[in-house]
Amino acid sequence: MRDFIAAAEAAADAAGAVIRPLFRSRLLVEAKGDASPVTEADKGAERTIRALLAERFPDHGILGEEYGPTAAEAEYVWVVDPIDGTRAFVTGRPIFGTLVGLMHRGRPVLGLIDQPATGERWIGVAGEPLRFRGPLGGTPGSRPCARLAEAELSCTSPDMFTPDEAPRFERVRQAARRVTWGGDCYGFGLLALGLVDAVVESDLKPWDWVALAPVVEAAGGRLTDWQGQPLRLDGPGQVIAVGDPALLPEIVALLAG
């Protein structure tokens, strides 16, 4: 696992070197098919990550947001999102992140969240405590919070929910102490530092959540689907993250109605 961690960190370092010079610069933004913004930073960073991982582990697969799957049937598959939170990136807000995850036979075993503008980095490995470093401070590990009425809830945007999902999420929002909007992967990082208690989102693709699962779980939390079950690569991307596993049943019940 040490070699895998070193590779994930090297990939994040290399991606950051591509991303930082473009952050808060005037970028040409083109529209992808789903109308989300994509910049040369996304594409250049993913090309850099892919080249580094392919050189170190030529028998591993890679799945990325910008360039799709390569050898997806391999025993080990890296799952990367060069800029998770592109809208934050193009509007100059440092709450985006680079995600590097590793799956072994379909199960996430390593996850890294890197914020290249602030220098914060979270590393989660299955069966090991969370590692975190950054100049802004923070203590790795989630905090106890067994009741939604006492919980800080985070969600990237209410627009991510379908008409069927929106009222289900609204039940969770109304039961929570308060909700904070925006954040993408950064919200999950804050949960892993005990500053957020729950994140509920939808329509996440594998490159959005594979790296997050080991980080959240290494912090003592849980990352599941809306039924409280392990996430699947072919699932709808409905995600619950909780810092305190005791909080999960209440959220699942509210989402189920």
PDB file of C-alpha atoms in Angstrom, residues 7-176:
ATOM      1  CA  ALA A   7       1.767   7.300  -6.355  1.00  0.00           C
ATOM      2  CA  ALA A   8      -1.504   8.965  -5.339  1.00  0.00           C
ATOM      3  CA  GLU A   9       0.411  11.806  -3.696  1.00  0.00           C
ATOM      4  CA  ALA A  10       2.717  12.186  -6.690  1.00  0.00           C
ATOM      5  CA  ALA A  11      -0.310  12.282  -8.986  1.00  0.00           C
ATOM      6  CA  ALA A  12      -1.943  14.991  -6.864  1.00  0.00           C
ATOM      7  CA  ASP A  13       1.300  16.976  -6.790  1.00  0.00           C
ATOM      8  CA  ALA A  14       1.619  16.775 -10.561  1.00  0.00           C
ATOM      9  CA  ALA A  15      -2.011  17.755 -11.080  1.00  0.00           C
ATOM     10  CA  GLY A  16      -1.624  20.695  -8.710  1.00  0.00           C
ATOM     11  CA  ALA A  17       1.298  21.988 -10.762  1.00  0.00           C
ATOM     12  CA  VAL A  18      -1.044  22.117 -13.766  1.00  0.00           C
ATOM     13  CA  ILE A  19      -4.012  23.567 -11.894  1.00  0.00           C
ATOM     14  CA  ARG A  20      -2.507  26.318  -9.730  1.00  0.00           C
ATOM     15  CA  PRO A  21      -1.231  28.563 -12.541  1.00  0.00           C
ATOM     16  CA  LEU A  22      -4.703  28.522 -14.102  1.00  0.00           C
ATOM     17  CA  PHE A  23      -6.665  29.167 -10.909  1.00  0.00           C
ATOM     18  CA  ARG A  24      -8.270  32.629 -10.950  1.00  0.00           C
ATOM     19  CA  SER A  25      -6.900  33.277 -14.429  1.00  0.00           C
ATOM     20  CA  ARG A  26      -9.060  34.129 -17.410  1.00  0.00           C
ATOM     21  CA  LEU A  27      -9.900  30.776 -18.886  1.00  0.00           C
ATOM     22  CA  LEU A  28     -11.772  29.765 -21.945  1.00  0.00           C
ATOM     23  CA  VAL A  29     -14.564  27.535 -20.712  1.00  0.00           C
ATOM     24  CA  GLU A  30     -16.264  25.118 -23.055  1.00  0.00           C
ATOM     25  CA  ALA A  31     -19.502  23.286 -22.385  1.00  0.00           C
ATOM     26  CA  LYS A  32     -19.561  19.513 -22.043  1.00  0.00           C
ATOM     27  CA  GLY A  33     -22.569  17.466 -22.976  1.00  0.00           C
ATOM     28  CA  ASP A  34     -24.033  17.829 -19.471  1.00  0.00           C
ATOM     29  CA  ALA A  35     -23.446  21.621 -19.624  1.00  0.00           C
ATOM     30  CA  SER A  36     -20.928  21.593 -16.773  1.00  0.00           C
ATOM     31  CA  PRO A  37     -17.866  23.736 -17.366  1.00  0.00           C
ATOM     32  CA  VAL A  38     -14.613  22.089 -18.305  1.00  0.00           C
ATOM     33  CA  THR A  39     -11.321  23.886 -18.668  1.00  0.00           C
ATOM     34  CA  GLU A  40      -7.855  23.100 -19.894  1.00  0.00           C
ATOM     35  CA  ALA A  41      -6.981  22.662 -16.229  1.00  0.00           C
ATOM     36  CA  ASP A  42      -9.312  19.626 -16.006  1.00  0.00           C
ATOM     37  CA  LYS A  43      -7.962  18.049 -19.146  1.00  0.00           C
ATOM     38  CA  GLY A  44      -4.299  18.839 -18.557  1.00  0.00           C
ATOM     39  CA  ALA A  45      -4.411  17.620 -14.960  1.00  0.00           C
ATOM     40  CA  GLU A  46      -6.070  14.335 -15.902  1.00  0.00           C
ATOM     41  CA  ARG A  47      -3.573  13.713 -18.697  1.00  0.00           C
ATOM     42  CA  THR A  48      -0.765  14.285 -16.196  1.00  0.00           C
ATOM     43  CA  ILE A  49      -2.302  11.933 -13.604  1.00  0.00           C
ATOM     44  CA  ARG A  50      -2.931   9.214 -16.187  1.00  0.00           C
ATOM     45  CA  ALA A  51       0.612   9.356 -17.518  1.00  0.00           C
ATOM     46  CA  LEU A  52       2.133   9.089 -14.048  1.00  0.00           C
ATOM     47  CA  LEU A  53      -0.068   6.189 -12.924  1.00  0.00           C
ATOM     48  CA  ALA A  54       0.347   4.311 -16.217  1.00  0.00           C
ATOM     49  CA  GLU A  55       4.122   4.587 -15.921  1.00  0.00           C
ATOM     50  CA  ARG A  56       4.200   3.306 -12.334  1.00  0.00           C
ATOM     51  CA  PHE A  57       1.510   0.632 -12.656  1.00  0.00           C
ATOM     52  CA  PRO A  58       1.135  -0.400 -16.315  1.00  0.00           C
ATOM     53  CA  ASP A  59      -1.130  -3.329 -15.385  1.00  0.00           C
ATOM     54  CA  HIS A  60      -3.630  -1.135 -13.503  1.00  0.00           C
ATOM     55  CA  GLY A  61      -6.801   0.316 -14.965  1.00  0.00           C
ATOM     56  CA  ILE A  62      -7.757   3.977 -14.904  1.00  0.00           C
ATOM     57  CA  LEU A  63     -11.188   5.622 -14.912  1.00  0.00           C
ATOM     58  CA  GLY A  64     -11.330   9.398 -15.200  1.00  0.00           C
ATOM     59  CA  GLU A  65     -14.002  12.028 -15.712  1.00  0.00           C
ATOM     60  CA  GLU A  66     -12.468  13.597 -18.808  1.00  0.00           C
ATOM     61  CA  TYR A  67     -11.083  10.605 -20.733  1.00  0.00           C
ATOM     62  CA  GLY A  68     -13.135   7.622 -19.601  1.00  0.00           C
ATOM     63  CA  PRO A  69     -11.985   4.076 -18.743  1.00  0.00           C
ATOM     64  CA  THR A  70      -8.785   2.223 -19.614  1.00  0.00           C
ATOM     65  CA  ALA A  71      -8.479  -1.467 -18.650  1.00  0.00           C
ATOM     66  CA  ALA A  72     -11.504  -1.137 -16.376  1.00  0.00           C
ATOM     67  CA  GLU A  73     -11.518  -4.916 -15.798  1.00  0.00           C
ATOM     68  CA  ALA A  74      -8.073  -4.861 -14.114  1.00  0.00           C
ATOM     69  CA  GLU A  75      -7.634  -6.053 -10.523  1.00  0.00           C
ATOM     70  CA  TYR A  76      -6.626  -2.533  -9.469  1.00  0.00           C
ATOM     71  CA  VAL A  77      -8.349   0.470 -11.011  1.00  0.00           C
ATOM     72  CA  TRP A  78      -7.522   4.103 -10.295  1.00  0.00           C
ATOM     73  CA  VAL A  79     -10.489   6.465 -10.330  1.00  0.00           C
ATOM     74  CA  VAL A  80      -9.664  10.155 -10.744  1.00  0.00           C
ATOM     75  CA  ASP A  81     -11.405  13.502 -10.978  1.00  0.00           C
ATOM     76  CA  PRO A  82      -8.825  16.199 -11.750  1.00  0.00           C
ATOM     77  CA  ILE A  83     -11.069  19.037 -10.590  1.00  0.00           C
ATOM     78  CA  ASP A  84     -14.098  18.071  -8.543  1.00  0.00           C
ATOM     79  CA  GLY A  85     -16.053  21.307  -8.302  1.00  0.00           C
ATOM     80  CA  THR A  86     -15.205  22.906 -11.628  1.00  0.00           C
ATOM     81  CA  ARG A  87     -17.799  25.627 -11.105  1.00  0.00           C
ATOM     82  CA  ALA A  88     -16.025  26.670  -7.913  1.00  0.00           C
ATOM     83  CA  PHE A  89     -12.720  26.575  -9.777  1.00  0.00           C
ATOM     84  CA  VAL A  90     -13.837  28.817 -12.636  1.00  0.00           C
ATOM     85  CA  THR A  91     -15.400  31.313 -10.200  1.00  0.00           C
ATOM     86  CA  GLY A  92     -12.259  31.525  -8.071  1.00  0.00           C
ATOM     87  CA  ARG A  93     -13.509  29.761  -4.933  1.00  0.00           C
ATOM     88  CA  PRO A  94     -10.963  27.407  -3.288  1.00  0.00           C
ATOM     89  CA  ILE A  95     -13.460  24.676  -2.422  1.00  0.00           C
ATOM     90  CA  PHE A  96     -12.731  22.417  -5.393  1.00  0.00           C
ATOM     91  CA  GLY A  97     -10.353  19.483  -5.172  1.00  0.00           C
ATOM     92  CA  THR A  98      -8.423  16.797  -7.006  1.00  0.00           C
ATOM     93  CA  LEU A  99      -9.650  13.275  -6.264  1.00  0.00           C
ATOM     94  CA  VAL A 100      -7.466  10.181  -6.619  1.00  0.00           C
ATOM     95  CA  GLY A 101      -9.014   6.864  -5.616  1.00  0.00           C
ATOM     96  CA  LEU A 102      -7.945   3.246  -5.968  1.00  0.00           C
ATOM     97  CA  MET A 103     -10.253   0.244  -6.177  1.00  0.00           C
ATOM     98  CA  HIS A 104      -9.183  -3.350  -5.607  1.00  0.00           C
ATOM     99  CA  ARG A 105     -11.596  -5.782  -7.248  1.00  0.00           C
ATOM    100  CA  GLY A 106     -14.306  -3.164  -7.211  1.00  0.00           C
ATOM    101  CA  ARG A 107     -13.844  -2.012  -3.606  1.00  0.00           C
ATOM    102  CA  PRO A 108     -12.362   1.424  -2.757  1.00  0.00           C
ATOM    103  CA  VAL A 109      -9.206   0.897  -0.692  1.00  0.00           C
ATOM    104  CA  LEU A 110      -7.420   4.231  -1.015  1.00  0.00           C
ATOM    105  CA  GLY A 111      -8.689   7.780  -1.380  1.00  0.00           C
ATOM    106  CA  LEU A 112      -7.009  11.168  -1.592  1.00  0.00           C
ATOM    107  CA  ILE A 113      -8.592  14.622  -1.586  1.00  0.00           C
ATOM    108  CA  ASP A 114      -6.208  17.426  -2.497  1.00  0.00           C
ATOM    109  CA  GLN A 115      -6.967  21.161  -2.474  1.00  0.00           C
ATOM    110  CA  PRO A 116      -4.137  22.579  -4.585  1.00  0.00           C
ATOM    111  CA  ALA A 117      -4.860  26.241  -3.802  1.00  0.00           C
ATOM    112  CA  THR A 118      -4.861  25.898   0.005  1.00  0.00           C
ATOM    113  CA  GLY A 119      -2.390  23.029   0.298  1.00  0.00           C
ATOM    114  CA  GLU A 120      -4.764  20.779   2.248  1.00  0.00           C
ATOM    115  CA  ARG A 121      -4.678  17.034   1.706  1.00  0.00           C
ATOM    116  CA  TRP A 122      -6.690  14.127   3.092  1.00  0.00           C
ATOM    117  CA  ILE A 123      -5.546  10.503   2.651  1.00  0.00           C
ATOM    118  CA  GLY A 124      -7.737   7.572   3.618  1.00  0.00           C
ATOM    119  CA  VAL A 125      -6.619   3.932   3.526  1.00  0.00           C
ATOM    120  CA  ALA A 126      -8.857   0.999   4.386  1.00  0.00           C
ATOM    121  CA  GLY A 127      -8.161  -0.134   7.944  1.00  0.00           C
ATOM    122  CA  GLU A 128      -5.945   2.852   8.840  1.00  0.00           C
ATOM    123  CA  PRO A 129      -6.588   6.204  10.560  1.00  0.00           C
ATOM    124  CA  LEU A 130      -7.131   9.263   8.390  1.00  0.00           C
ATOM    125  CA  ARG A 131      -4.087  11.319   7.431  1.00  0.00           C
ATOM    126  CA  PHE A 132      -4.494  15.061   7.004  1.00  0.00           C
ATOM    127  CA  ARG A 133      -2.175  17.980   6.541  1.00  0.00           C
ATOM    128  CA  GLY A 134      -2.679  21.602   5.639  1.00  0.00           C
ATOM    129  CA  PRO A 135      -1.694  25.121   6.675  1.00  0.00           C
ATOM    130  CA  LEU A 136      -5.242  26.053   7.698  1.00  0.00           C
ATOM    131  CA  GLY A 137      -5.285  23.556  10.548  1.00  0.00           C
ATOM    132  CA  GLY A 138      -7.737  20.847  11.438  1.00  0.00           C
ATOM    133  CA  THR A 139      -7.752  17.575  13.348  1.00  0.00           C
ATOM    134  CA  PRO A 140      -8.399  14.368  11.398  1.00  0.00           C
ATOM    135  CA  GLY A 141     -11.399  12.404  12.597  1.00  0.00           C
ATOM    136  CA  SER A 142     -15.160  12.875  12.638  1.00  0.00           C
ATOM    137  CA  ARG A 143     -17.101  13.946  15.715  1.00  0.00           C
ATOM    138  CA  PRO A 144     -19.995  12.335  17.611  1.00  0.00           C
ATOM    139  CA  CYS A 145     -23.427  13.487  16.444  1.00  0.00           C
ATOM    140  CA  ALA A 146     -26.212  10.925  16.739  1.00  0.00           C
ATOM    141  CA  ARG A 147     -29.205  13.257  16.108  1.00  0.00           C
ATOM    142  CA  LEU A 148     -29.972  15.142  12.923  1.00  0.00           C
ATOM    143  CA  ALA A 149     -31.428  18.023  14.950  1.00  0.00           C
ATOM    144  CA  GLU A 150     -27.881  18.711  16.171  1.00  0.00           C
ATOM    145  CA  ALA A 151     -26.172  18.100  12.834  1.00  0.00           C
ATOM    146  CA  GLU A 152     -24.422  20.403  10.402  1.00  0.00           C
ATOM    147  CA  LEU A 153     -25.617  19.256   6.976  1.00  0.00           C
ATOM    148  CA  SER A 154     -23.719  20.010   3.758  1.00  0.00           C
ATOM    149  CA  CYS A 155     -24.856  19.767   0.140  1.00  0.00           C
ATOM    150  CA  THR A 156     -23.320  21.140  -3.033  1.00  0.00           C
ATOM    151  CA  SER A 157     -26.572  22.399  -4.582  1.00  0.00           C
ATOM    152  CA  PRO A 158     -30.329  21.802  -4.366  1.00  0.00           C
ATOM    153  CA  ASP A 159     -30.328  21.682  -8.170  1.00  0.00           C
ATOM    154  CA  MET A 160     -28.649  18.260  -8.149  1.00  0.00           C
ATOM    155  CA  PHE A 161     -31.874  16.517  -7.088  1.00  0.00           C
ATOM    156  CA  THR A 162     -34.548  15.168  -9.420  1.00  0.00           C
ATOM    157  CA  PRO A 163     -38.219  16.083  -8.832  1.00  0.00           C
ATOM    158  CA  ASP A 164     -38.624  12.776  -6.992  1.00  0.00           C
ATOM    159  CA  GLU A 165     -35.502  13.279  -4.869  1.00  0.00           C
ATOM    160  CA  ALA A 166     -36.023  16.938  -3.950  1.00  0.00           C
ATOM    161  CA  PRO A 167     -38.865  16.456  -1.413  1.00  0.00           C
ATOM    162  CA  ARG A 168     -36.998  13.523   0.134  1.00  0.00           C
ATOM    163  CA  PHE A 169     -33.916  15.666   0.646  1.00  0.00           C
ATOM    164  CA  GLU A 170     -36.102  18.488   1.964  1.00  0.00           C
ATOM    165  CA  ARG A 171     -37.209  16.257   4.841  1.00  0.00           C
ATOM    166  CA  VAL A 172     -33.567  15.810   5.803  1.00  0.00           C
ATOM    167  CA  ARG A 173     -32.845  19.520   5.436  1.00  0.00           C
ATOM    168  CA  GLN A 174     -35.763  20.521   7.655  1.00  0.00           C
ATOM    169  CA  ALA A 175     -34.729  18.036  10.354  1.00  0.00           C
ATOM    170  CA  ALA A 176     -31.094  19.167  10.400  1.00  0.00           C
TER     171      ALA A 176
END
